[in-house]
PDB file of C-alpha atoms in Angstrom:
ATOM      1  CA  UNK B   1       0.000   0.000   0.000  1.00 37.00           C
ATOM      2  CA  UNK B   2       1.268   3.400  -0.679  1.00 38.00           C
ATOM      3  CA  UNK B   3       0.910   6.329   1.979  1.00 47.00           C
ATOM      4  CA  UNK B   4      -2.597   7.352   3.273  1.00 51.00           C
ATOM      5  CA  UNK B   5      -4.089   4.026   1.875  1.00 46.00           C
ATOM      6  CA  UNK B   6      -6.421   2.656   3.679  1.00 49.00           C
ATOM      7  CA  UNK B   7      -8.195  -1.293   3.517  1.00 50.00           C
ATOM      8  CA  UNK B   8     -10.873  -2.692   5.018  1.00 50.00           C
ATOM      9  CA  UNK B   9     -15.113  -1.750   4.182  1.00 48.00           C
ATOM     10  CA  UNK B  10     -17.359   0.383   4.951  1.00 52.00           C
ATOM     11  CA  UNK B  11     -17.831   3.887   4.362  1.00 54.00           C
ATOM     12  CA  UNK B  12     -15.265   6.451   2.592  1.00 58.00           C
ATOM     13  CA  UNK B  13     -13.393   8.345   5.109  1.00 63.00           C
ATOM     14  CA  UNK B  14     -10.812  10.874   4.971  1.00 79.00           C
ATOM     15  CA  UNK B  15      -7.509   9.321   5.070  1.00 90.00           C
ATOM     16  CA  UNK B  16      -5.306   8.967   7.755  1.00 96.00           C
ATOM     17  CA  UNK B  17      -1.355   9.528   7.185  1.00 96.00           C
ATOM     18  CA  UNK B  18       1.864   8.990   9.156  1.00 97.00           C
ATOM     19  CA  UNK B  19       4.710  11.543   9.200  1.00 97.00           C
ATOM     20  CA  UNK B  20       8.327  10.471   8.811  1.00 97.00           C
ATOM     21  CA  UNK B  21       8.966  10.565  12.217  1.00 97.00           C
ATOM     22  CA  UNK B  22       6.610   8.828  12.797  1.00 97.00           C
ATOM     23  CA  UNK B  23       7.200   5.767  10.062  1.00 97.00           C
ATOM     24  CA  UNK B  24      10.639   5.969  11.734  1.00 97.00           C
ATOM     25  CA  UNK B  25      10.150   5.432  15.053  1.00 96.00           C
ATOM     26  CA  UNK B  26       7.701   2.828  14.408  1.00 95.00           C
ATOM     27  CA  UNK B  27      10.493   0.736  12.588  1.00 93.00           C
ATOM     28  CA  UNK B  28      12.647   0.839  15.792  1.00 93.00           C
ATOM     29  CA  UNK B  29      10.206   0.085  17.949  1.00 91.00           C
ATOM     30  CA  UNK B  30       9.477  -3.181  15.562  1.00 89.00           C
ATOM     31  CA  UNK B  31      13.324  -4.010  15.588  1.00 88.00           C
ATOM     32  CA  UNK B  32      13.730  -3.127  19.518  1.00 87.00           C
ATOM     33  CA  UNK B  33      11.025  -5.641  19.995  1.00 81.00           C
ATOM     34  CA  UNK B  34      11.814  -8.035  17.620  1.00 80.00           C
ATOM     35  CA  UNK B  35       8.020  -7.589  16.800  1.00 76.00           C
ATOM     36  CA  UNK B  36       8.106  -7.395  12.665  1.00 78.00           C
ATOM     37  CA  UNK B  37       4.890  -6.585  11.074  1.00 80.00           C
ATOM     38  CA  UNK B  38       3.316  -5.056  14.539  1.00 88.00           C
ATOM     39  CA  UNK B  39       0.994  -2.307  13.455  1.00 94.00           C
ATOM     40  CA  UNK B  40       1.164   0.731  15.516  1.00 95.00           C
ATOM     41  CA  UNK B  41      -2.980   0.844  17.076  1.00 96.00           C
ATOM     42  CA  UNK B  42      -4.509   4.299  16.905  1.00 96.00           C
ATOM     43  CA  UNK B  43      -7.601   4.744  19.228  1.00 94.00           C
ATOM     44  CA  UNK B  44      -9.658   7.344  20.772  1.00 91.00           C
ATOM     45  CA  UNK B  45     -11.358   7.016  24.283  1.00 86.00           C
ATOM     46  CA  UNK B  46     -13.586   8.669  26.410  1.00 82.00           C
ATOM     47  CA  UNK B  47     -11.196  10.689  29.458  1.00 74.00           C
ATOM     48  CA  UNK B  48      -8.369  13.441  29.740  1.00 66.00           C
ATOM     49  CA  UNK B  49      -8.235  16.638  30.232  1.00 67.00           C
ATOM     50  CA  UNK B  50     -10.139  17.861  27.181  1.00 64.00           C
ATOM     51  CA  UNK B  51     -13.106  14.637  26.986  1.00 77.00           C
ATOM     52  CA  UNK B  52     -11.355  12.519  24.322  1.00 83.00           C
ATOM     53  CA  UNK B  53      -7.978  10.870  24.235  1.00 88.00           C
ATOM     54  CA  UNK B  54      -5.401   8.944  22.535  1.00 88.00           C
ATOM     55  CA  UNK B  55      -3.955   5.649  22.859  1.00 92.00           C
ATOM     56  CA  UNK B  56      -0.991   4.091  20.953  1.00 93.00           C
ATOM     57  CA  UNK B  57      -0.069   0.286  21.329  1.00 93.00           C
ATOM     58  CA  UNK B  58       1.239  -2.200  19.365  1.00 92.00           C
ATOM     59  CA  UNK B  59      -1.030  -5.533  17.767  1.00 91.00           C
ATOM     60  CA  UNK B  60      -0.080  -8.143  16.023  1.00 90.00           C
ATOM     61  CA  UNK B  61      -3.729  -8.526  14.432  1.00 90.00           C
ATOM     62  CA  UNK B  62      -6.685  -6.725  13.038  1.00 92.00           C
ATOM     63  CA  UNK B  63     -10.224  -6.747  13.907  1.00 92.00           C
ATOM     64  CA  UNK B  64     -13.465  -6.846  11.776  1.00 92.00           C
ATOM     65  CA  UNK B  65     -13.874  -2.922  11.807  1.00 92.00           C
ATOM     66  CA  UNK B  66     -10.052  -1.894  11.876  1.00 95.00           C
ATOM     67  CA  UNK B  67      -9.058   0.395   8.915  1.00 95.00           C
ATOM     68  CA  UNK B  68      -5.462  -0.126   8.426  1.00 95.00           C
ATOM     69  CA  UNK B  69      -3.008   2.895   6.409  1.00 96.00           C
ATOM     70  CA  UNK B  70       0.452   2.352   5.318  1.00 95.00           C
ATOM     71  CA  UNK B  71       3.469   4.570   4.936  1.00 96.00           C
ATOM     72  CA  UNK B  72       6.725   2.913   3.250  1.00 95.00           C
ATOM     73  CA  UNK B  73       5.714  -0.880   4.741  1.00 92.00           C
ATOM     74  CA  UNK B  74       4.683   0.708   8.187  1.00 94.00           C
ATOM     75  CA  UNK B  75       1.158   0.373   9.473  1.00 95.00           C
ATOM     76  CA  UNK B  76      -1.188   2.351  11.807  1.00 96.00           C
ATOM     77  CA  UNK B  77      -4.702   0.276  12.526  1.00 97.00           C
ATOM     78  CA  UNK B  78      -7.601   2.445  13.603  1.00 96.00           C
ATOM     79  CA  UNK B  79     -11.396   1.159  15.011  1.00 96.00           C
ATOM     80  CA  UNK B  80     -14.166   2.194  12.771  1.00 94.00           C
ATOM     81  CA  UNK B  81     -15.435   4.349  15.974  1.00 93.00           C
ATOM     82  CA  UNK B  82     -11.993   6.250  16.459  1.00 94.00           C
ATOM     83  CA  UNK B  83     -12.010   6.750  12.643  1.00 95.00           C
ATOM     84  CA  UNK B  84     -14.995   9.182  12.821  1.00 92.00           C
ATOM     85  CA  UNK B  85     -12.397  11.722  15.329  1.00 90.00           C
ATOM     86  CA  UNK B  86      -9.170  10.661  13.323  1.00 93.00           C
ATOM     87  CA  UNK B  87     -10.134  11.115   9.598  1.00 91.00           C
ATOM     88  CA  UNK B  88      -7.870  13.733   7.914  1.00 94.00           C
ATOM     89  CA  UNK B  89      -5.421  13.223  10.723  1.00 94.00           C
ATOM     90  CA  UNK B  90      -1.606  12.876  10.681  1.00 96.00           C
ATOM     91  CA  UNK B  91       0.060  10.357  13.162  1.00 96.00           C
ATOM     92  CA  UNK B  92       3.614  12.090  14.310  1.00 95.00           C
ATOM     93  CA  UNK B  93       6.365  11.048  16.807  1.00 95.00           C
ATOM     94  CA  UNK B  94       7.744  14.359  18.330  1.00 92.00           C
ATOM     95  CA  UNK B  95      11.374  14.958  20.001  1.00 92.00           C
ATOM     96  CA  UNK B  96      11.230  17.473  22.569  1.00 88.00           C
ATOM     97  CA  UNK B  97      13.588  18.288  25.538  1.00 88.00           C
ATOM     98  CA  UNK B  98      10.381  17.563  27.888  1.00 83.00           C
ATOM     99  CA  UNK B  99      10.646  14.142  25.884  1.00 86.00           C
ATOM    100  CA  UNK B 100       9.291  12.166  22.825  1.00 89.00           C
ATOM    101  CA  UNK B 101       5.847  11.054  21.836  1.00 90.00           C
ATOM    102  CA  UNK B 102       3.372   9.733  19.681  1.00 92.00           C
ATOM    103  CA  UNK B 103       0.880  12.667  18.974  1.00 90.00           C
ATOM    104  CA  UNK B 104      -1.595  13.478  16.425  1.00 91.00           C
ATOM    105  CA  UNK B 105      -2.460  16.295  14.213  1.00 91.00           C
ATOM    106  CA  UNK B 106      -6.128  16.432  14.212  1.00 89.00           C
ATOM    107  CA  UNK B 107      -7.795  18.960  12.083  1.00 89.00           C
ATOM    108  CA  UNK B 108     -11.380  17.382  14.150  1.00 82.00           C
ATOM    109  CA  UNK B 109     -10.470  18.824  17.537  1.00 78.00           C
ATOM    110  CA  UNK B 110     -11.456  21.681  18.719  1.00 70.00           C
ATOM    111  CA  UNK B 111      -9.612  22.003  21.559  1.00 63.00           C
ATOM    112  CA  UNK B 112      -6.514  19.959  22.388  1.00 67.00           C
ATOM    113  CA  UNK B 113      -4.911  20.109  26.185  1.00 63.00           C
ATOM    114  CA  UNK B 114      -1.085  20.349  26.765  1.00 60.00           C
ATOM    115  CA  UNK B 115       0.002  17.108  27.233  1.00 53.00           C
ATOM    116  CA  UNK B 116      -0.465  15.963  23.363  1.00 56.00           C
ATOM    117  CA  UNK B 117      -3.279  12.900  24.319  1.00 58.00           C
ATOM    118  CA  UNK B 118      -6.131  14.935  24.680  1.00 56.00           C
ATOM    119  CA  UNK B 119      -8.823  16.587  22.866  1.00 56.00           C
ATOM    120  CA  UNK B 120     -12.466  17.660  22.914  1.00 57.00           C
ATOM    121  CA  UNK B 121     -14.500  17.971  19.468  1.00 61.00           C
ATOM    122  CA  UNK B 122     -17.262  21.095  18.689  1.00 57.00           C
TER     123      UNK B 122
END
């Protein structure tokens, strides 16, 4: 799959795509782990600061409603139901002095709070 490809069914949605950073740190994670062909999980949640928030983990498998997009053989998997807040989004890995991250650039959030894993929507 090229970048911001997406498989699975269902509806269209906007795409989701992954920074270099991003596809970067992803591929030494996989190596660090020994875990080739883990897909970086995506998902939203109820909680935080701001309402909503992030989670990132690492899965070996898909589900039934998992949309999955690819950046130079890297994968992020995202739920149907964290789809509808991530569509349009970038995924990012950020280097800071306070320290490094998985974030997201959501153009769907209104609001997002200062620690990078939480937004609300309008």
């Amino acid at each position: 799959m090229s970048e911001g490809v997406e498989s699975g069914t269902g509806p269209a949605v906007a795409a989701v795509t992954i920074s270099d950073s991003a596809v970067r740190r992803i591929r030494e994670l996989e190596a660090a782990e020994d875990a080739s062909g883990a897909m970086l999980r995506v998902a939203v949640g109820g909680g935080g600061c701001s309402g909503f928030q992030y989670s990132f983990t690492f899965d070996d498998s898909c589900n039934g409603d998992d949309k999955v997009f690819s950046r130079d053989g890297v994968r992020v998997v995202i739920d149907d139901i964290s789809l509808e807040f991530l569509g349009g989004s970038e995924i990012d890995y950020v280097e800071e002095l306070v320290g490094a991250y998985f974030t997201v650039r959501n153009p769907n959030a209104a609001s997002t709070c200062g620690c990078g894993v939480s937004f609300a929507v309008g």
